[in-house]
């Protein structure tokens, strides 16, 4: 990873009393699934895989960690929109960033590749292609 997820989140939120570890772990786990394990975005299972893995790292109940991750992701979305930073971190202007898991994907791509999501799609399309999209070898 080029940028530690915790540093990335603190860059967006600034100094905060909120515990950012659940979201930081979710971003890290998502980046690992995408770029190390080569799981496609469509196959990521946040409530069945990402959030429980973060809860295990935190030694907390998955339902509680899920709520904390989603609340903090929503707070990050609000901050990105309010501060006009959407294009910097996502790669194109937007009024709505979608569900919390969408933001986690955006942050995972930025943390791992050092590029906003939509720019990374253009620069590294092979990293986002599912195995079914890849040409078969002769």
Coordinates of N, CA, C and O in Angstrom, one line a residue:
X1 N 0.8 -1.2 0.0 CA 0.0 0.0 0.0 C 0.9 1.2 0.0 O 1.8 1.3 0.7
X2 N 0.5 2.2 -0.8 CA 1.2 3.4 -0.9 C 0.9 4.3 0.3 O 1.7 5.1 0.8
X3 N -0.4 4.3 0.8 CA -0.8 5.2 1.8 C -1.5 4.3 2.9 O -2.4 3.5 2.5
X4 N -1.1 4.4 4.1 CA -1.8 3.7 5.2 C -3.2 4.2 5.2 O -3.5 5.4 5.2
X5 N -4.2 3.2 5.3 CA -5.6 3.7 5.4 C -5.9 4.6 6.5 O -6.7 5.6 6.4
X6 N -5.3 4.4 7.7 CA -5.5 5.3 8.8 C -5.0 6.7 8.5 O -5.7 7.7 8.8
X7 N -3.9 6.9 7.8 CA -3.4 8.2 7.4 C -4.4 8.8 6.4 O -4.7 10.0 6.5
X8 N -4.8 8.1 5.5 CA -5.8 8.5 4.5 C -7.0 9.1 5.1 O -7.5 10.2 4.8
X9 N -7.6 8.3 6.0 CA -8.8 8.7 6.7 C -8.6 9.9 7.6 O -9.4 10.9 7.6
X10 N -7.5 10.0 8.3 CA -7.2 11.2 9.1 C -6.9 12.4 8.2 O -7.2 13.5 8.6
X11 N -6.4 12.2 7.0 CA -6.2 13.3 6.0 C -7.6 13.9 5.7 O -7.7 15.1 5.5
X12 N -8.6 13.0 5.5 CA -9.9 13.5 5.1 C -10.6 14.1 6.3 O -11.2 15.2 6.2
X13 N -10.6 13.5 7.4 CA -11.4 13.9 8.6 C -10.6 14.9 9.4 O -11.3 15.7 10.2
X14 N -9.3 15.0 9.4 CA -8.6 15.9 10.3 C -8.5 15.2 11.6 O -8.8 14.0 11.8
X15 N -8.2 16.0 12.6 CA -8.2 15.5 14.0 C -9.6 15.2 14.5 O -10.5 16.1 14.3
X16 N -9.9 14.1 14.9 CA -11.2 13.7 15.4 C -11.1 12.8 16.6 O -10.1 12.1 16.8
X17 N -12.1 12.8 17.4 CA -12.1 12.0 18.6 C -12.7 10.6 18.3 O -12.7 9.7 19.1
X18 N -13.3 10.5 17.0 CA -13.9 9.3 16.6 C -12.8 8.2 16.4 O -11.7 8.5 15.9
X19 N -13.1 7.0 16.8 CA -12.2 5.8 16.6 C -12.3 5.4 15.1 O -13.3 4.9 14.6
X20 N -11.2 5.7 14.4 CA -11.2 5.4 13.0 C -10.7 4.0 12.6 O -10.7 3.6 11.5
X21 N -10.3 3.2 13.6 CA -9.8 1.9 13.4 C -10.7 0.9 12.6 O -10.3 0.2 11.7
X22 N -12.0 0.9 13.0 CA -12.9 0.0 12.2 C -12.9 0.3 10.7 O -12.7 -0.6 9.9
X23 N -13.0 1.5 10.4 CA -13.0 1.9 8.9 C -11.6 1.7 8.3 O -11.5 1.2 7.2
X24 N -10.6 2.0 9.0 CA -9.2 1.8 8.6 C -9.0 0.3 8.2 O -8.5 -0.1 7.2
X25 N -9.4 -0.6 9.1 CA -9.3 -2.0 8.9 C -10.1 -2.5 7.7 O -9.7 -3.3 6.9
X26 N -11.3 -2.0 7.6 CA -12.2 -2.3 6.4 C -11.6 -1.9 5.1 O -11.6 -2.6 4.1
X27 N -11.0 -0.7 5.1 CA -10.3 -0.2 3.9 C -9.1 -1.1 3.6 O -8.9 -1.6 2.4
X28 N -8.3 -1.5 4.6 CA -7.1 -2.3 4.4 C -7.5 -3.7 3.9 O -6.9 -4.2 2.9
X29 N -8.5 -4.3 4.5 CA -9.0 -5.6 4.1 C -9.5 -5.6 2.7 O -9.3 -6.5 1.9
X30 N -10.3 -4.6 2.3 CA -10.8 -4.4 1.0 C -9.7 -4.3 -0.1 O -9.7 -5.0 -1.1
X31 N -8.7 -3.5 0.2 CA -7.5 -3.4 -0.7 C -6.8 -4.7 -0.9 O -6.5 -5.1 -2.0
X32 N -6.7 -5.5 0.2 CA -6.1 -6.8 0.1 C -6.9 -7.7 -0.7 O -6.3 -8.5 -1.6
X33 N -8.2 -7.7 -0.5 CA -9.1 -8.6 -1.3 C -9.0 -8.2 -2.8 O -8.9 -9.1 -3.7
X34 N -9.0 -6.9 -3.1 CA -9.0 -6.5 -4.5 C -7.6 -6.7 -5.2 O -7.6 -7.2 -6.3
X35 N -6.5 -6.3 -4.6 CA -5.3 -6.3 -5.3 C -4.3 -7.4 -4.9 O -3.3 -7.6 -5.7
X36 N -4.5 -8.1 -3.8 CA -3.6 -9.2 -3.5 C -4.3 -10.5 -3.8 O -3.7 -11.4 -4.5
X37 N -5.6 -10.6 -3.5 CA -6.3 -11.9 -3.7 C -7.0 -11.8 -5.1 O -7.6 -12.8 -5.5
X38 N -7.1 -10.6 -5.7 CA -7.7 -10.4 -7.0 C -9.1 -10.8 -7.1 O -9.6 -11.4 -8.0
X39 N -9.9 -10.4 -6.0 CA -11.3 -10.6 -6.0 C -11.9 -9.4 -6.7 O -11.6 -8.3 -6.4
X40 N -12.9 -9.6 -7.6 CA -13.5 -8.5 -8.3 C -14.4 -7.7 -7.3 O -14.9 -8.2 -6.3
X41 N -14.6 -6.4 -7.7 CA -15.4 -5.6 -6.9 C -16.8 -6.2 -6.7 O -17.4 -6.1 -5.6
X42 N -17.4 -6.7 -7.7 CA -18.7 -7.3 -7.7 C -18.8 -8.5 -6.7 O -19.9 -8.9 -6.3
X43 N -17.6 -9.2 -6.4 CA -17.6 -10.3 -5.6 C -17.3 -10.0 -4.1 O -17.2 -10.9 -3.3
X44 N -17.0 -8.8 -3.8 CA -16.7 -8.4 -2.4 C -18.0 -8.5 -1.6 O -19.0 -8.0 -2.0
X45 N -17.9 -9.2 -0.5 CA -19.1 -9.3 0.4 C -18.8 -8.6 1.7 O -18.1 -9.1 2.6
X46 N -19.3 -7.4 1.8 CA -19.0 -6.6 3.0 C -19.5 -7.1 4.2 O -18.8 -7.2 5.2
X47 N -20.8 -7.4 4.3 CA -21.4 -7.8 5.5 C -21.1 -9.3 5.9 O -21.2 -9.6 7.1
X48 N -20.6 -10.0 4.9 CA -20.3 -11.4 5.2 C -18.8 -11.7 5.3 O -18.4 -12.7 5.9
X49 N -18.0 -10.7 4.8 CA -16.5 -11.0 4.8 C -15.7 -9.8 5.3 O -15.0 -10.0 6.3
X50 N -15.9 -8.6 4.8 CA -15.1 -7.5 5.2 C -15.3 -7.0 6.6 O -14.4 -6.9 7.4
X51 N -16.6 -6.7 6.9 CA -16.9 -6.2 8.2 C -16.6 -7.3 9.3 O -16.0 -6.9 10.4
X52 N -17.0 -8.6 9.2 CA -16.6 -9.5 10.2 C -15.1 -9.7 10.4 O -14.6 -9.9 11.5
X53 N -14.3 -9.6 9.3 CA -12.8 -9.6 9.4 C -12.3 -8.5 10.2 O -11.4 -8.6 11.0
X54 N -12.9 -7.3 10.0 CA -12.5 -6.1 10.8 C -12.8 -6.3 12.2 O -12.1 -5.9 13.1
X55 N -14.0 -6.8 12.5 CA -14.5 -7.1 13.8 C -13.5 -8.1 14.6 O -13.2 -7.9 15.7
X56 N -13.1 -9.1 13.8 CA -12.2 -10.0 14.4 C -10.8 -9.4 14.8 O -10.3 -9.6 15.9
X57 N -10.3 -8.5 14.0 CA -9.1 -7.8 14.3 C -9.2 -6.9 15.5 O -8.3 -6.7 16.2
X58 N -10.5 -6.4 15.7 CA -10.7 -5.5 16.8 C -11.2 -6.2 18.0 O -11.4 -5.6 19.1
X59 N -11.5 -7.5 17.9 CA -12.0 -8.3 18.9 C -13.3 -7.8 19.5 O -13.5 -7.6 20.7
X60 N -14.2 -7.4 18.5 CA -15.5 -6.8 18.8 C -16.6 -7.6 18.1 O -16.3 -8.4 17.1
X61 N -17.8 -7.4 18.4 CA -18.9 -8.1 17.7 C -19.1 -7.5 16.4 O -19.1 -6.2 16.2
X62 N -19.3 -8.3 15.3 CA -19.5 -7.8 14.0 C -20.6 -6.8 13.8 O -20.4 -5.8 13.1
X63 N -21.7 -7.0 14.5 CA -22.8 -6.0 14.3 C -22.4 -4.6 14.8 O -22.8 -3.6 14.1
X64 N -21.7 -4.6 15.9 CA -21.2 -3.3 16.4 C -20.2 -2.6 15.5 O -20.3 -1.4 15.2
X65 N -19.3 -3.4 15.0 CA -18.2 -2.9 14.1 C -18.8 -2.4 12.8 O -18.5 -1.4 12.2
X66 N -19.8 -3.2 12.3 CA -20.5 -2.8 11.0 C -21.1 -1.4 11.2 O -20.9 -0.6 10.3
X67 N -21.8 -1.2 12.3 CA -22.4 0.1 12.5 C -21.4 1.2 12.6 O -21.6 2.3 12.0
X68 N -20.3 0.9 13.3 CA -19.2 2.0 13.4 C -18.6 2.3 12.0 O -18.3 3.4 11.7
X69 N -18.3 1.2 11.3 CA -17.7 1.4 9.9 C -18.7 2.3 9.1 O -18.2 3.2 8.4
X70 N -19.9 1.9 9.0 CA -20.9 2.6 8.2 C -21.1 4.0 8.6 O -21.2 4.9 7.8
X71 N -21.1 4.3 9.9 CA -21.3 5.7 10.4 C -20.1 6.5 10.0 O -20.2 7.6 9.6
X72 N -18.9 5.9 10.2 CA -17.7 6.7 9.9 C -17.5 6.9 8.4 O -17.1 7.9 7.9
X73 N -17.9 5.9 7.6 CA -17.9 6.0 6.1 C -18.8 7.2 5.7 O -18.5 8.0 4.8
X74 N -20.0 7.2 6.3 CA -20.9 8.3 6.0 C -20.4 9.6 6.4 O -20.5 10.6 5.7
X75 N -19.7 9.7 7.5 CA -19.0 10.9 8.0 C -17.9 11.4 7.0 O -17.8 12.6 6.6
X76 N -17.2 10.4 6.5 CA -16.1 10.7 5.5 C -16.8 11.2 4.2 O -16.3 12.2 3.6
X77 N -17.9 10.6 3.8 CA -18.5 11.1 2.6 C -19.0 12.5 2.8 O -18.8 13.3 1.9
X78 N -19.6 12.8 3.9 CA -20.1 14.2 4.2 C -18.9 15.1 4.1 O -19.0 16.2 3.6
X79 N -17.8 14.8 4.7 CA -16.6 15.6 4.8 C -16.0 15.9 3.4 O -15.7 17.0 3.0
X80 N -16.0 14.8 2.6 CA -15.5 14.9 1.2 C -16.4 15.9 0.4 O -15.8 16.7 -0.4
X81 N -17.7 15.7 0.5 CA -18.6 16.6 -0.2 C -18.5 18.0 0.3 O -18.4 19.0 -0.5
X82 N -18.5 18.2 1.6 CA -18.4 19.6 2.2 C -17.2 20.3 1.9 O -17.2 21.5 1.6
X83 N -16.0 19.6 1.8 CA -14.7 20.2 1.6 C -14.4 20.3 0.1 O -13.2 20.7 -0.2
X84 N -15.2 19.8 -0.8 CA -14.9 19.8 -2.2 C -13.8 18.9 -2.6 O -13.0 19.2 -3.5
X85 N -13.7 17.7 -1.9 CA -12.5 16.8 -2.2 C -12.9 15.6 -2.9 O -12.1 14.7 -3.1
X86 N -14.2 15.5 -3.4 CA -14.6 14.3 -4.0 C -13.8 14.0 -5.3 O -13.3 12.8 -5.4
X87 N -13.5 14.9 -6.1 CA -12.8 14.6 -7.3 C -11.3 14.2 -7.0 O -10.8 13.3 -7.7
X88 N -10.8 14.8 -6.0 CA -9.4 14.4 -5.6 C -9.3 12.9 -5.2 O -8.3 12.3 -5.6
X89 N -10.2 12.5 -4.4 CA -10.1 11.1 -3.9 C -10.9 10.1 -4.7 O -10.6 8.9 -4.7
X90 N -11.9 10.5 -5.4 CA -12.8 9.6 -6.2 C -12.4 9.6 -7.7 O -12.5 8.6 -8.4
X91 N -12.1 10.8 -8.2 CA -11.7 10.9 -9.6 C -12.6 11.5 -10.5 O -12.3 11.8 -11.7
X92 N -13.8 11.9 -10.0 CA -14.8 12.6 -10.8 C -15.8 13.3 -9.9 O -16.0 12.8 -8.7
X93 N -16.4 14.4 -10.3 CA -17.3 15.1 -9.4 C -18.5 14.2 -9.2 O -19.0 13.5 -10.0
X94 N -19.1 14.4 -8.0 CA -20.3 13.6 -7.6 C -21.0 14.4 -6.5 O -20.4 15.0 -5.6
X95 N -22.3 14.3 -6.5 CA -23.1 14.8 -5.4 C -23.5 13.8 -4.4 O -23.9 14.1 -3.3
X96 N -23.4 12.5 -4.8 CA -23.8 11.4 -3.9 C -22.7 10.3 -4.2 O -22.4 9.9 -5.3
X97 N -22.1 9.8 -3.1 CA -21.0 8.8 -3.2 C -21.5 7.4 -3.0 O -20.7 6.5 -3.0
X98 N -22.8 7.2 -2.9 CA -23.4 5.9 -2.8 C -23.3 5.4 -1.3 O -23.3 6.1 -0.4
X99 N -23.4 4.1 -1.2 CA -23.4 3.4 0.1 C -22.0 3.4 0.7 O -21.0 3.7 0.0
X100 N -22.0 3.2 2.0 CA -20.7 3.2 2.7 C -19.7 2.2 2.1 O -18.5 2.5 2.0
X101 N -20.1 1.1 1.6 CA -19.2 0.2 1.0 C -18.5 0.7 -0.3 O -17.4 0.4 -0.6
X102 N -19.3 1.6 -1.0 CA -18.7 2.3 -2.2 C -17.5 3.1 -1.7 O -16.4 3.1 -2.4
X103 N -17.7 3.9 -0.7 CA -16.6 4.7 -0.2 C -15.4 3.9 0.3 O -14.2 4.2 0.0
X104 N -15.7 2.8 0.9 CA -14.6 1.9 1.3 C -13.8 1.4 0.1 O -12.5 1.4 0.1
X105 N -14.5 1.1 -1.0 CA -13.8 0.7 -2.2 C -12.9 1.9 -2.8 O -11.8 1.7 -3.1
X106 N -13.5 3.1 -2.8 CA -12.8 4.2 -3.3 C -11.5 4.5 -2.5 O -10.5 4.7 -3.0
X107 N -11.7 4.4 -1.2 CA -10.5 4.6 -0.3 C -9.5 3.5 -0.4 O -8.3 3.7 -0.3
X108 N -9.9 2.2 -0.6 CA -9.0 1.1 -0.8 C -8.2 1.3 -2.0 O -7.0 1.1 -2.0
X109 N -8.8 1.7 -3.1 CA -8.1 2.0 -4.4 C -7.1 3.1 -4.2 O -5.9 3.0 -4.6
X110 N -7.5 4.2 -3.5 CA -6.6 5.3 -3.3 C -5.4 4.9 -2.4 O -4.3 5.3 -2.7
X111 N -5.7 4.2 -1.4 CA -4.7 3.8 -0.5 C -3.7 2.8 -1.2 O -2.5 3.0 -1.0
X112 N -4.2 1.9 -1.9 CA -3.3 0.9 -2.5 C -2.5 1.4 -3.8 O -1.4 1.2 -3.9
X113 N -3.2 2.1 -4.6 CA -2.7 2.6 -5.9 C -2.2 4.0 -5.9 O -1.4 4.5 -6.8
X114 N -2.6 4.8 -4.9 CA -2.3 6.2 -4.8 C -2.9 7.0 -5.9 O -2.5 8.1 -6.2
X115 N -4.0 6.5 -6.5 CA -4.8 7.2 -7.5 C -6.3 7.2 -7.2 O -6.7 6.2 -6.6
X116 N -7.0 8.2 -7.6 CA -8.5 8.1 -7.4 C -9.1 7.0 -8.2 O -8.5 6.6 -9.2
X117 N -10.2 6.5 -7.7 CA -10.8 5.3 -8.3 C -11.0 5.4 -9.8 O -10.6 4.5 -10.5
X118 N -11.6 6.4 -10.3 CA -11.9 6.5 -11.7 C -10.7 6.7 -12.6 O -10.6 6.2 -13.7
X119 N -9.7 7.3 -12.1 CA -8.4 7.4 -12.8 C -7.7 6.0 -12.8 O -7.1 5.6 -13.8
X120 N -7.8 5.3 -11.7 CA -7.2 4.0 -11.6 C -7.8 3.0 -12.6 O -7.1 2.2 -13.1
X121 N -9.1 3.2 -12.8 CA -9.8 2.3 -13.7 C -9.2 2.5 -15.1 O -9.1 1.5 -15.9
X122 N -8.9 3.7 -15.5 CA -8.3 4.0 -16.8 C -6.8 3.6 -16.8 O -6.4 3.0 -17.8
X123 N -6.1 3.8 -15.8 CA -4.6 3.5 -15.8 C -4.4 2.0 -15.6 O -3.4 1.5 -16.2
X124 N -5.2 1.3 -14.9 CA -4.9 -0.1 -14.5 C -6.1 -1.0 -14.8 O -6.6 -1.6 -13.8
X125 N -6.7 -1.0 -16.0 CA -7.9 -1.8 -16.2 C -7.8 -3.2 -15.9 O -8.7 -3.9 -15.4
X126 N -6.6 -3.8 -16.0 CA -6.4 -5.2 -15.8 C -6.6 -5.5 -14.3 O -6.9 -6.7 -14.0
X127 N -6.4 -4.6 -13.4 CA -6.5 -4.8 -12.0 C -8.0 -4.9 -11.6 O -8.3 -5.5 -10.5
X128 N -8.9 -4.4 -12.4 CA -10.3 -4.4 -12.1 C -11.1 -5.4 -13.0 O -12.3 -5.5 -12.8
X129 N -10.4 -6.1 -13.9 CA -11.1 -7.1 -14.7 C -11.4 -8.4 -13.9 O -10.5 -8.9 -13.2
X130 N -12.6 -8.9 -14.0 CA -12.9 -10.2 -13.4 C -12.2 -11.3 -14.2 O -11.9 -11.1 -15.3
X131 N -12.0 -12.4 -13.6 CA -11.4 -13.5 -14.3 C -12.2 -13.9 -15.5 O -11.6 -14.3 -16.5
X132 N -13.5 -13.7 -15.5 CA -14.3 -14.1 -16.7 C -14.0 -13.1 -17.8 O -14.2 -13.5 -19.0
X133 N -13.6 -11.9 -17.6 CA -13.3 -11.0 -18.6 C -11.9 -11.2 -19.3 O -11.6 -10.6 -20.3
X134 N -11.1 -11.9 -18.6 CA -9.7 -12.1 -19.1 C -9.7 -13.1 -20.3 O -10.5 -14.1 -20.3
X135 N -8.9 -12.8 -21.3 CA -8.9 -13.8 -22.5 C -8.3 -15.1 -22.1 O -7.4 -15.2 -21.2
X136 N -8.8 -16.1 -22.7 CA -8.3 -17.5 -22.3 C -7.0 -17.7 -23.1 O -6.8 -17.2 -24.2
X137 N -6.1 -18.5 -22.5 CA -4.8 -18.7 -23.1 C -5.0 -19.9 -24.1 O -5.8 -20.8 -23.9
X138 N -4.2 -19.9 -25.2 CA -4.4 -21.0 -26.2 C -3.8 -22.3 -25.7 O -3.1 -22.4 -24.8

